[in-house]
Tab-separated table of C-alpha atoms and ligand atoms in Angstrom:
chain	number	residue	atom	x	y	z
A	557	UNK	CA	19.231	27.344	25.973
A	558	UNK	CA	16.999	25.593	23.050
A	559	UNK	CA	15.691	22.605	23.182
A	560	UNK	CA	16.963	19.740	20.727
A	561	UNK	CA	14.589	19.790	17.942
A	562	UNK	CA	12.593	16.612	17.996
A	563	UNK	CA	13.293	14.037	15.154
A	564	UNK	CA	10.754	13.669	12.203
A	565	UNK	CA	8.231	10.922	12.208
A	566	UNK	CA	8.256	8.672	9.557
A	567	UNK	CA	4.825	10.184	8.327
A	568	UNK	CA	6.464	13.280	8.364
A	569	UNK	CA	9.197	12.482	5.972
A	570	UNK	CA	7.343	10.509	4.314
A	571	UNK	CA	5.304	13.449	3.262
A	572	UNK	CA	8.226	15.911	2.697
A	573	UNK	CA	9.760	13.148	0.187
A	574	UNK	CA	5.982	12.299	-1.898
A	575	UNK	CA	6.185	16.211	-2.224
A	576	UNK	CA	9.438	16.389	-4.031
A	577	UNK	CA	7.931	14.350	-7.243
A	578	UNK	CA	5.450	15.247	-9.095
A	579	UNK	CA	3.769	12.628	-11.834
A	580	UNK	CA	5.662	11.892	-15.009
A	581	UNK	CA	4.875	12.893	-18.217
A	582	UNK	CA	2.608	10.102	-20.642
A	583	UNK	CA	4.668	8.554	-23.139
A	584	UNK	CA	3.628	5.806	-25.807
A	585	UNK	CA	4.967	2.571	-25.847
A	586	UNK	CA	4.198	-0.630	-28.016
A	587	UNK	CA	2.894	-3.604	-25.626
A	588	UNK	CA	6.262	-5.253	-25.662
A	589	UNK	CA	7.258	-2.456	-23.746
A	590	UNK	CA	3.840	-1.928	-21.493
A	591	UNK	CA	4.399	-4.471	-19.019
A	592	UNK	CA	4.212	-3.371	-15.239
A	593	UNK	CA	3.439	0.566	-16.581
A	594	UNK	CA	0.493	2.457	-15.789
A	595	UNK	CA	-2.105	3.509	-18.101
A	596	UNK	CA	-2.276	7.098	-19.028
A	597	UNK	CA	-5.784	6.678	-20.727
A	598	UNK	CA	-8.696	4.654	-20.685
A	599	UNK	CA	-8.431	2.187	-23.725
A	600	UNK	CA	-11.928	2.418	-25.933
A	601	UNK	CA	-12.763	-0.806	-28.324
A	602	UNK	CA	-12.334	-0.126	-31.800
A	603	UNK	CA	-13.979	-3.215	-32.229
A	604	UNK	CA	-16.113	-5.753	-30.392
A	605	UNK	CA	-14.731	-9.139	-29.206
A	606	UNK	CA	-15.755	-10.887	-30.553
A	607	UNK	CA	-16.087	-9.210	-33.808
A	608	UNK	CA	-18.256	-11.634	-35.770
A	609	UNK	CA	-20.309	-14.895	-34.476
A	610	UNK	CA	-17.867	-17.366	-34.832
A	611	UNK	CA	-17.768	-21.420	-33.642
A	612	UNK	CA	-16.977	-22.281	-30.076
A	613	UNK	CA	-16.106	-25.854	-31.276
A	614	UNK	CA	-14.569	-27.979	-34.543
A	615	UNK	CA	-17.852	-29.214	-36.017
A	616	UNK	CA	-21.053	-28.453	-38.138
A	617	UNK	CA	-22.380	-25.384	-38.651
A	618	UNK	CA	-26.347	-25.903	-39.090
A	619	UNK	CA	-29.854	-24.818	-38.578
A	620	UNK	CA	-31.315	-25.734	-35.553
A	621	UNK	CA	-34.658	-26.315	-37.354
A	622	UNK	CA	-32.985	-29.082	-39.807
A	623	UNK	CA	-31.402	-31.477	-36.938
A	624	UNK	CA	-34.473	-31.519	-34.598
A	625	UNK	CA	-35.445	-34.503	-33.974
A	626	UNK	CA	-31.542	-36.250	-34.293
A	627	UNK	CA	-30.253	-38.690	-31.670
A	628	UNK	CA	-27.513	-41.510	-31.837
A	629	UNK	CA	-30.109	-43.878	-33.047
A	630	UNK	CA	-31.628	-41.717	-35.986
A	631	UNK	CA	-28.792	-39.175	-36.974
A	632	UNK	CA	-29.986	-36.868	-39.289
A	633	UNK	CA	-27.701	-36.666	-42.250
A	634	UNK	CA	-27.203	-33.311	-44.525
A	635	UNK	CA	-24.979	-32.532	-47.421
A	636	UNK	CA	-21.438	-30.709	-46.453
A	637	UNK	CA	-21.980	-27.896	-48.354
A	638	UNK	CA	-18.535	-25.554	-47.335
A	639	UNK	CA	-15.795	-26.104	-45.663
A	640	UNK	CA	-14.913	-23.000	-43.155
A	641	UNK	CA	-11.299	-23.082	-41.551
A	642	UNK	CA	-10.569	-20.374	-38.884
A	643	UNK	CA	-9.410	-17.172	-41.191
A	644	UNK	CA	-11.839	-18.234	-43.695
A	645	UNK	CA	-13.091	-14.444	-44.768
A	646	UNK	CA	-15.818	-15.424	-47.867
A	647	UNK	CA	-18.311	-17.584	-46.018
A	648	UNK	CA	-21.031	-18.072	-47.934
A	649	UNK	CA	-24.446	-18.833	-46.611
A	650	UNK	CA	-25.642	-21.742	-45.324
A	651	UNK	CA	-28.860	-23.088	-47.731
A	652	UNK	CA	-32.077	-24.922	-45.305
A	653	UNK	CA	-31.301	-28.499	-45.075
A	654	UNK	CA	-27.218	-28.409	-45.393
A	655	UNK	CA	-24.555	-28.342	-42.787
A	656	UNK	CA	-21.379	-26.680	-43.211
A	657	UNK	CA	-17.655	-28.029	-41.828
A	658	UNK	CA	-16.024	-25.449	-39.958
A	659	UNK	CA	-13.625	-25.201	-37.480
A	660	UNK	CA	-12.854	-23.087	-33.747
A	661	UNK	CA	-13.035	-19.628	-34.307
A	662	UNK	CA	-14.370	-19.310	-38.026
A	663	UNK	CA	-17.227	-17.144	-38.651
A	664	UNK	CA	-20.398	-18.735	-38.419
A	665	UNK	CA	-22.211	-18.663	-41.662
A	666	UNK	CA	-25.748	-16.525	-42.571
A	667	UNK	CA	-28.024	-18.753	-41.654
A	668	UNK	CA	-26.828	-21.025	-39.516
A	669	UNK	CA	-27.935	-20.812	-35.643
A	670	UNK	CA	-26.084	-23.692	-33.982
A	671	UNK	CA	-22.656	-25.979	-33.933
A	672	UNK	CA	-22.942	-29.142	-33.916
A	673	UNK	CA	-19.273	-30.559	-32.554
A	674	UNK	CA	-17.517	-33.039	-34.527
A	675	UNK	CA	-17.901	-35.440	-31.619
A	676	UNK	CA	-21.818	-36.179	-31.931
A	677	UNK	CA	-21.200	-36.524	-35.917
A	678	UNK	CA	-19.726	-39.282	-38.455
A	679	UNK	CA	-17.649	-36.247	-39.014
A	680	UNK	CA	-18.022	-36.676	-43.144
A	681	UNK	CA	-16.993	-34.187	-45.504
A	682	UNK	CA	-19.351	-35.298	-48.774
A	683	UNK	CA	-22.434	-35.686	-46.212
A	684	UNK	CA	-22.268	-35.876	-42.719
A	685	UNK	CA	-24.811	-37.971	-40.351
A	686	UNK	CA	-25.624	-35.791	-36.772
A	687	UNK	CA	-26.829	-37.463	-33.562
A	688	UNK	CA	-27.935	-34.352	-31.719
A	689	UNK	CA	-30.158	-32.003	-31.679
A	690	UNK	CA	-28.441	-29.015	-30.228
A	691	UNK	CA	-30.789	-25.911	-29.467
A	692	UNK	CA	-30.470	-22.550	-31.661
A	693	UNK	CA	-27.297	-20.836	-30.428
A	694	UNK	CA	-25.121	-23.658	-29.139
A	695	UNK	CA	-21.485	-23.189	-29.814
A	696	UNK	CA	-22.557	-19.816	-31.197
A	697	UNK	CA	-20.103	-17.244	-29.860
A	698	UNK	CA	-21.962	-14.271	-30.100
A	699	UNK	CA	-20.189	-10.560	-31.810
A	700	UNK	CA	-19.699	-8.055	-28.729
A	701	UNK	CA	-20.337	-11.356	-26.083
A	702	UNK	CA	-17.387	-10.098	-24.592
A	703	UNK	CA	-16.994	-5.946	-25.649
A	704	UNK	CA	-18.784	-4.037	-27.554
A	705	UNK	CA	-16.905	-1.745	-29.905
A	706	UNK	CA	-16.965	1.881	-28.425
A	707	UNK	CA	-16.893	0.773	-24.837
A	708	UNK	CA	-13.414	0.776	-22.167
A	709	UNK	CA	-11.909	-2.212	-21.943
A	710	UNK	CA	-9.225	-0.749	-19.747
A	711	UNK	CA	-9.814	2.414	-17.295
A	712	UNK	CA	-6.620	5.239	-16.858
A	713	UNK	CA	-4.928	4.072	-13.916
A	714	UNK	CA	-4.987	0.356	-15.166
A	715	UNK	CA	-1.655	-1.493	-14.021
A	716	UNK	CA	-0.942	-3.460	-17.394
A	717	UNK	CA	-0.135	-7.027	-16.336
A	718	UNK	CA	-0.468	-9.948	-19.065
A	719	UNK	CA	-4.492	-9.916	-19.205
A	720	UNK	CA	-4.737	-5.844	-19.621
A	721	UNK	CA	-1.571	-6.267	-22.429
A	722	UNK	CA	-3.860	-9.194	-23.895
A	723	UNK	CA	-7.060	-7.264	-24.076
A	724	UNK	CA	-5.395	-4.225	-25.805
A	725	UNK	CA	-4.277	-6.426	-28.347
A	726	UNK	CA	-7.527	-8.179	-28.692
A	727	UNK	CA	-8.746	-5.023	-29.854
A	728	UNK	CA	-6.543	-4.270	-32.019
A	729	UNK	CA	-3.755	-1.371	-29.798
A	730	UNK	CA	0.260	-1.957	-31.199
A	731	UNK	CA	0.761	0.751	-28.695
A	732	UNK	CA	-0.413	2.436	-25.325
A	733	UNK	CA	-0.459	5.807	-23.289
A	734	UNK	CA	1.706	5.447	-20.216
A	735	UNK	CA	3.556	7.337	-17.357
A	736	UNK	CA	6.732	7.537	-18.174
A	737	UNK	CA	9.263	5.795	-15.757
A	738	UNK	CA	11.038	8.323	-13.220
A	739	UNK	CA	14.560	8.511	-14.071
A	740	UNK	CA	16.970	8.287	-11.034
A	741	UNK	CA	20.690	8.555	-10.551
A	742	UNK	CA	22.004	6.137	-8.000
A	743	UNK	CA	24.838	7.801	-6.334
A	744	UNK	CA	27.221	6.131	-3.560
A	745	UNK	CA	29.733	7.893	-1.764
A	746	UNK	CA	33.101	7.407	0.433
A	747	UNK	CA	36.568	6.885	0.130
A	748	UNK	CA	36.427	3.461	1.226
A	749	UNK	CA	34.253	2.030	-1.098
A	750	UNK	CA	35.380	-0.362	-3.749
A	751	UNK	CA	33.835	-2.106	-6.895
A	752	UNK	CA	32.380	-5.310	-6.392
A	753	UNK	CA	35.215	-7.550	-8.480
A	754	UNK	CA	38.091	-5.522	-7.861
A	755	UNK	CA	40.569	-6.395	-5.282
A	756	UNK	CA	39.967	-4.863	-1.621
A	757	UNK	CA	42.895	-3.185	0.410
A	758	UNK	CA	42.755	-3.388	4.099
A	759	UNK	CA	40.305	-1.064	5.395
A	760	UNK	CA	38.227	-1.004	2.354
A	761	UNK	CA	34.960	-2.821	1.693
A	762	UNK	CA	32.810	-3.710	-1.417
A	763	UNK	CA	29.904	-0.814	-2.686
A	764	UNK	CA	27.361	-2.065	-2.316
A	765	UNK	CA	24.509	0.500	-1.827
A	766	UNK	CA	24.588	1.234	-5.548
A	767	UNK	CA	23.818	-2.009	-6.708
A	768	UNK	CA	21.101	-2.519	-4.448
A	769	UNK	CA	19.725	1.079	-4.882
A	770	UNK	CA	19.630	0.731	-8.346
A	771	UNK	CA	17.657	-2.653	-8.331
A	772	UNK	CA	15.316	-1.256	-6.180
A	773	UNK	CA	14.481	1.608	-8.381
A	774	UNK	CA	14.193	-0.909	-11.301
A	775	UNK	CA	12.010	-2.885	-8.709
A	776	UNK	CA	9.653	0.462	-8.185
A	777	UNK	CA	9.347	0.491	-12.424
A	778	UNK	CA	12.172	3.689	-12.540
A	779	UNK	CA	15.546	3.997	-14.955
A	780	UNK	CA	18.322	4.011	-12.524
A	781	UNK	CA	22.012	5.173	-13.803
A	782	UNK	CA	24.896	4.353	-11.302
A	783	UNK	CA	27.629	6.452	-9.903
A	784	UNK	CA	30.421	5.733	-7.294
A	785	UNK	CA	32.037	9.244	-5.891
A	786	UNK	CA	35.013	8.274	-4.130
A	787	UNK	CA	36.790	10.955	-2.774
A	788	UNK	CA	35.140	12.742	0.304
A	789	UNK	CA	35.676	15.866	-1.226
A	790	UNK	CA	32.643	18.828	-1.324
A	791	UNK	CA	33.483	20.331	-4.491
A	792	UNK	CA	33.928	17.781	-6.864
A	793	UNK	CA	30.712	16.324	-5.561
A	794	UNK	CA	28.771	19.124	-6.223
A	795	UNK	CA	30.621	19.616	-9.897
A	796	UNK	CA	29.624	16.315	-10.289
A	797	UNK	CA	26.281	15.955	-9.388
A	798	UNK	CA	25.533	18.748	-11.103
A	799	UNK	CA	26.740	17.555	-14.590
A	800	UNK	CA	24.740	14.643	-14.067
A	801	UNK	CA	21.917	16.380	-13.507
A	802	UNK	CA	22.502	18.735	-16.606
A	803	UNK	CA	21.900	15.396	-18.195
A	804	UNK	CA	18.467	15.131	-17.464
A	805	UNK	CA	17.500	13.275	-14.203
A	806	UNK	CA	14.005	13.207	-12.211
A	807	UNK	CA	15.456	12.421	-8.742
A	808	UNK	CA	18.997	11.969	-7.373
A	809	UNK	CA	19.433	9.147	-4.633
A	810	UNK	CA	22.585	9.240	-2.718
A	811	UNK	CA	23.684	6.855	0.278
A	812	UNK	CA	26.484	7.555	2.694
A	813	UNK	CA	27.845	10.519	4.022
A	814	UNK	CA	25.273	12.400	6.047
A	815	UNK	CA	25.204	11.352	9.685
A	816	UNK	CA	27.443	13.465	12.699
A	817	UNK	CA	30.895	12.410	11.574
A	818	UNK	CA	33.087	14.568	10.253
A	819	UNK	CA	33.623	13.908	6.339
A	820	UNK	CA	30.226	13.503	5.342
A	821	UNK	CA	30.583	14.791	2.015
A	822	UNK	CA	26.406	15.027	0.972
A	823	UNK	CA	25.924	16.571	3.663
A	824	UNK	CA	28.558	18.808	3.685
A	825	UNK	CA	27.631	19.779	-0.432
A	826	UNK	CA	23.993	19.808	-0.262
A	827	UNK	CA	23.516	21.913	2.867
A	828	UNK	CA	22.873	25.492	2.019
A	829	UNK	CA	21.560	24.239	-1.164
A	830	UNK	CA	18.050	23.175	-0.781
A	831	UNK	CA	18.132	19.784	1.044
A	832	UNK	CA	17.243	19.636	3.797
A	833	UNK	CA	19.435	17.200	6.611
A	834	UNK	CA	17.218	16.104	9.545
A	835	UNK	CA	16.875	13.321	12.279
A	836	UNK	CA	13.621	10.759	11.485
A	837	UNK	CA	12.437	8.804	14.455
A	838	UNK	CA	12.885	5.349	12.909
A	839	UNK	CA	15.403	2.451	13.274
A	840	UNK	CA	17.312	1.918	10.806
A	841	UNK	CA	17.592	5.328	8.690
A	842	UNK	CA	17.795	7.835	11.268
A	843	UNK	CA	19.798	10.103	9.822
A	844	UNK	CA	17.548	11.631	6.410
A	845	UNK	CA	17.892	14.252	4.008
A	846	UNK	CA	15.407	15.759	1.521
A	847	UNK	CA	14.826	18.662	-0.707
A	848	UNK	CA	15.816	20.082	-4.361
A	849	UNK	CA	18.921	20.947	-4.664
A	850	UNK	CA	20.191	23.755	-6.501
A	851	UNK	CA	23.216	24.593	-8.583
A	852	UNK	CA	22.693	28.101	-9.966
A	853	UNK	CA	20.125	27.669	-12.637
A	854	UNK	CA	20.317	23.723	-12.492
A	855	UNK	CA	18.219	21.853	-9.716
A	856	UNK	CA	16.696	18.387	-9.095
A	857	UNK	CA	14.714	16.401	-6.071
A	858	UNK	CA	17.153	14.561	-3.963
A	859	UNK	CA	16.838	12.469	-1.327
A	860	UNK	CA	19.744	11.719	0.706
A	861	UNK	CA	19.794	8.149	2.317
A	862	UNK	CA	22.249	7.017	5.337
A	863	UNK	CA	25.146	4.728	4.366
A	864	UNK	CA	25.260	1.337	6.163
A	865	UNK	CA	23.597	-0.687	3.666
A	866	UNK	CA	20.578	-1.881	5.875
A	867	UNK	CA	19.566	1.781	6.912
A	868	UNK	CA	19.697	2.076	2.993
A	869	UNK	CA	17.830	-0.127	1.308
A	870	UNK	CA	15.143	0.292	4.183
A	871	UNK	CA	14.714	3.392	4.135
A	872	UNK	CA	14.365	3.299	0.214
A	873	UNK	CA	11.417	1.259	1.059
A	874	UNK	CA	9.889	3.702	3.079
A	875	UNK	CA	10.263	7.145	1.599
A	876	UNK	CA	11.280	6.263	-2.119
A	877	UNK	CA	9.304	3.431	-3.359
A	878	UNK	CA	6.258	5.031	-2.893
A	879	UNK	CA	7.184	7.979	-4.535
A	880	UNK	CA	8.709	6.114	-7.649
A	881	UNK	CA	5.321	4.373	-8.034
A	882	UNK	CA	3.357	7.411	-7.381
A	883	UNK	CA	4.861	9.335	-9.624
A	884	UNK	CA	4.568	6.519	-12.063
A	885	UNK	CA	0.546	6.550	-11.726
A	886	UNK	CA	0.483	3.354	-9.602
A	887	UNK	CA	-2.486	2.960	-7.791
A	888	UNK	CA	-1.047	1.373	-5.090
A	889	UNK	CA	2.619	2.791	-4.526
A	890	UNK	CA	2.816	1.044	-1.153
A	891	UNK	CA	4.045	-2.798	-0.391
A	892	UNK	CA	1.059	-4.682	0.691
A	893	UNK	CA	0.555	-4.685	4.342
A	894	UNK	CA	-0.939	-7.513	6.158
A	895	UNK	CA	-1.262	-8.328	10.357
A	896	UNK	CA	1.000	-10.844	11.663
A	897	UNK	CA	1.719	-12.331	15.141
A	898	UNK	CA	4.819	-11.693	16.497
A	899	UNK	CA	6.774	-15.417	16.933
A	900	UNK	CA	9.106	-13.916	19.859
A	901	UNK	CA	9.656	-11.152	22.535
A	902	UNK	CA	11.614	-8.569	21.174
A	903	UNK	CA	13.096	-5.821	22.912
A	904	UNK	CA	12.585	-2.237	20.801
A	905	UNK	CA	14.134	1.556	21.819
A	906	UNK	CA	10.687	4.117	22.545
A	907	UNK	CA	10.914	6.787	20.646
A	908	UNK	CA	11.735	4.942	17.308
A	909	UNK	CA	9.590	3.317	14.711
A	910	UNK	CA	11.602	0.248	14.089
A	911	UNK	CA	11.454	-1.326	10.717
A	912	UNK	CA	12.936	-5.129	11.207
A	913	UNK	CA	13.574	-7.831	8.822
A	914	UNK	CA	11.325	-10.400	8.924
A	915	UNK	CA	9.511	-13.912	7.740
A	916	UNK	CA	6.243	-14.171	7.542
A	917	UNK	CA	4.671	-17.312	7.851
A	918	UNK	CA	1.182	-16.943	5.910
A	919	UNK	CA	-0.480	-20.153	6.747
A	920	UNK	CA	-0.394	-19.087	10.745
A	921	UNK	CA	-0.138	-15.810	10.074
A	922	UNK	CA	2.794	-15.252	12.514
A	923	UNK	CA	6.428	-13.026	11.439
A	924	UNK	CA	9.823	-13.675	13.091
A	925	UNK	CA	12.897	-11.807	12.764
A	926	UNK	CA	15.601	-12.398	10.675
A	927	UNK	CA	19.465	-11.609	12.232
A	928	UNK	CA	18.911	-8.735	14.224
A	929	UNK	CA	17.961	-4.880	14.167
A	930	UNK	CA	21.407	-3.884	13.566
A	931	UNK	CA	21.894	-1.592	10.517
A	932	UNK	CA	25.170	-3.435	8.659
A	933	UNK	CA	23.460	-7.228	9.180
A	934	UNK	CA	22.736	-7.201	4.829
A	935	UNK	CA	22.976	-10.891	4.793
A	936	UNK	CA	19.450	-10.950	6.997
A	937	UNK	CA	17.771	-8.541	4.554
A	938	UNK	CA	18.803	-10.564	1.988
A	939	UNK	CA	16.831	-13.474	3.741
A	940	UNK	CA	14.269	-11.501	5.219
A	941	UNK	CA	10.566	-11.624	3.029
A	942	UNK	CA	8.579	-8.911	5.165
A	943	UNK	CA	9.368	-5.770	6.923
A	944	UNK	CA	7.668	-5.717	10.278
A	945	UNK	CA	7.104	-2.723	11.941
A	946	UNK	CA	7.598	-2.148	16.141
A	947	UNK	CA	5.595	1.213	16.624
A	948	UNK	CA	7.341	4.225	17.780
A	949	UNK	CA	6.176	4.356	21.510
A	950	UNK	CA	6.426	0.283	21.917
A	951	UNK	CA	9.242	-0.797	24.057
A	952	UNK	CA	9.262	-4.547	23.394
A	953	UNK	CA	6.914	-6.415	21.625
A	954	UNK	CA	5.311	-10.173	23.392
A	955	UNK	CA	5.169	-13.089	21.667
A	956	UNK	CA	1.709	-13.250	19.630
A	957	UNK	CA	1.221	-9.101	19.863
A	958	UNK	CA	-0.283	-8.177	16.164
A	959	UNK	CA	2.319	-6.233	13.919
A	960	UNK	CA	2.351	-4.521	10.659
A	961	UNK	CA	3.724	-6.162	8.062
A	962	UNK	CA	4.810	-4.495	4.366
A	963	UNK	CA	5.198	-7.414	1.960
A	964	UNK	CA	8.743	-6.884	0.588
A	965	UNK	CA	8.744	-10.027	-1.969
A	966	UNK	CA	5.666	-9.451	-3.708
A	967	UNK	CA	4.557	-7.897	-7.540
A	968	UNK	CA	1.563	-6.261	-6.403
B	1253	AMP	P1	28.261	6.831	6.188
B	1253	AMP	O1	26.809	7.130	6.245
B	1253	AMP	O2	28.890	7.312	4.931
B	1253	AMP	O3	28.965	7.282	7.406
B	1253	AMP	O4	28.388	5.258	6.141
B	1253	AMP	C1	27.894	4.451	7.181
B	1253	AMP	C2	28.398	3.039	7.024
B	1253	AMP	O5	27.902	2.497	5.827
B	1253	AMP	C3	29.895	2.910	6.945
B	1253	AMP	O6	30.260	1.713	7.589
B	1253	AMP	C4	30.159	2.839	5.453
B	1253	AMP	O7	31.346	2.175	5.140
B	1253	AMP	C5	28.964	2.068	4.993
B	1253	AMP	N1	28.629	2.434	3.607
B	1253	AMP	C6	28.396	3.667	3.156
B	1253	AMP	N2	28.134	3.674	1.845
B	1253	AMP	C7	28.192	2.376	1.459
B	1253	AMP	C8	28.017	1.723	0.208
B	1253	AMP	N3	27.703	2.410	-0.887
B	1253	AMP	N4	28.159	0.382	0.165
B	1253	AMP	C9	28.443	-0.322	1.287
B	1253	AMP	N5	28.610	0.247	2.501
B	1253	AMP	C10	28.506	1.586	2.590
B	1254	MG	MG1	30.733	7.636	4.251
């Protein structure tokens, strides 16, 4: 007689999942479209920033030389020889022993060395007195201060958040090199699943797997498309799925359908064709499947995630997400972990790496749980802010023991 097969550890799966994607191709998108994607290519100034001296203040632009000497009670006054507003792009020279008006950001003219701001003047526009004597190079802002042309502003790899978007535009990119966002079909299965605004017969309950699914890949930076299979039945799923993926798909995601029961249609369609159906040591999401399916000459990743809408969306978190965001170029496809005291005793199974829904309190670093481990409570996820884990081989946890924590409502 053989021995049950142990289950997978999370690591395990975890691996057997990040192998099933590979990076996405680079694609080029204008800035309005670059937020939250990861850069392809380093970015190289075509310019420097700035890209001429120009005035850090409204004022006078002067020579340092003619205005020595000037204080509140003996101004020096000089003729206003030019007026520069910002834009201003035939500056002439400034002659010894004028001043010229000129305003934030307009190019400092030849011959000039300092600003005077308008504050320590009579600010006149004929002839203007000065009471200070500002050293060469005040309110000077100097070309290639802040980049010089030919030098990355921006490495490959770069997540572009508003500053990285604002320096590509500084120097002068409409566009940038990215990874293209993994495309993923969200599918949901079982005959007792309804829309969300239809009306619900007895025995039948609201999809929501899909919804949430889908989010979550839109969370990770993906394209999700949504489909509901209702009927239970092997062959149309397998028709179905692969039309869909005909259509041009980078992973399929299903929920439902593939723990012991009998009618668990993924299950029942994907084994013998490449995905794999296994046990993972973790709580909730035991019940996993993995692999590329194949339909003849068509095939496509899939990962196959238990139904009950906690055991879901968690276990998204912990084999998906990553992979999403890896594939995506993300150099850091995991949530942000941190250490936090536990707030209670909890009780926990050995054997199983328990995932719980949590709050974390960050200003005494301690996490609670929200509702309770059970894999249907959605209404606690919804509240929870942290995942916190309970190690495999822990049977209960004491209040203040240290626990992982992944970061659930964070950007990073
Ligand atoms: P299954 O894995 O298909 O046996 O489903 C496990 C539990 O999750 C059952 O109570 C299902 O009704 C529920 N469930 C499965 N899929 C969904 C879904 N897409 N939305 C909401 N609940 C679901
Ligand atoms: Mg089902």
């Amino acid at each position: 007689m053989s021995a049950a097969k142990p289950p997978r550890t999370v690591e395990e799966h975890r691996a057997v999942v990040a192998a099933l994607l590979p990076p996405t191709g680079v694609e080029v998108v204008p800035l309005a479209e670059a937020r939250g994607r990861v850069l392809a290519e380093p970015v190289t100034a075509a310019i420097s920033l700035p890209p001429f001296d120009n005035s850090a203040m409204d004022g006078y632009a002067v020579r340092a030389a003619d205005v020595a000497g000037a204080t509140a009670d003996s101004p020096v006054t000089l003729p206003v020889a030019a007026d520069i507003p910002a834009g201003r792009t035939d500056v002439p020279p400034l002659e010894p022993g004028t001043a010229a008006r000129i305003m934030t950001g307009a190019p400092v003219p030849a011959g000039a060395d300092a600003i005077v701001q308008v504050e320590l003047t009579d600010g006149g526009t004929e002839r203007v007195a000065i009471s200070a004597a500002p050293a060469a190079g005040t309110h000077v802002r100097t070309v290639g201060e802040d980049v010089f042309e030919g030098t990355a502003v921006l490495d490959a790899g770069t997540v572009l958040g508003a500053a990285q978007i604002g320096v590509a535009a500084a120097v002068g990119r409409a566009t940038l090199p990215v990874r293209r966002r993994p495309h993923v079909l969200v599918l949901s299965t079982g005959s007792e699943l309804v829309a969300p605004g239809e009306p619900l017969a007895p025995g039948q309950i609201y999809e929501s797997n899909g919804a949430m699914l889908a989010a979550a890949v839109r969370d990770a930076g993906g394209t999700a498309d949504q489909l509901r299979f209702v009927p239970d039945d092997v062959e149309q799923f397998r028709k179905v799925l692969a039309e869909r993926i005909v259509a041009g798909v980078d992973l399929v995601v299903t929920s439902g359908g593939v723990s012991a029961g009998a009618y668990e249609v993924v299950k029942d369609a994907l084994t013998g064709h490449g995905v794999e159906f296994v046990k993972v040591g973790m709580q909730p999401g035991g019940p996993q499947g993995a692999g590329v399916v194949e339909f003849g000459e068509v095939s496509c990743p899939v990962v196959t995630l238990p139904g009950n809408p906690v055991s879901s969306q968690v276990s998204f978190e912990v084999f998906v997400r990553p992979v999403l965001r890896r594939a995506m170029g993300h150099p850091y496809p995991d949530r942000p972990v941190v250490t936090a005291r536990s707030r209670e005793a909890l009780r926990s199974p050995a054997g199983r790496t328990q995932f719980r829904r949590g709050t974390l309190d960050a200003r005494d670093g301690t996490v609670g749980e929200v509702g309770s481990p059970a894999s249907h409570m959605l209404a606690a996820l919804a509240r929870a802010d942290c995942l916190f884990v309970v190690p495999a081989e822990a049977t209960g946890v004491h209040p203040g023991d240290e626990l992982e924590v992944w970061l659930l409502d964070s950007a990073l």
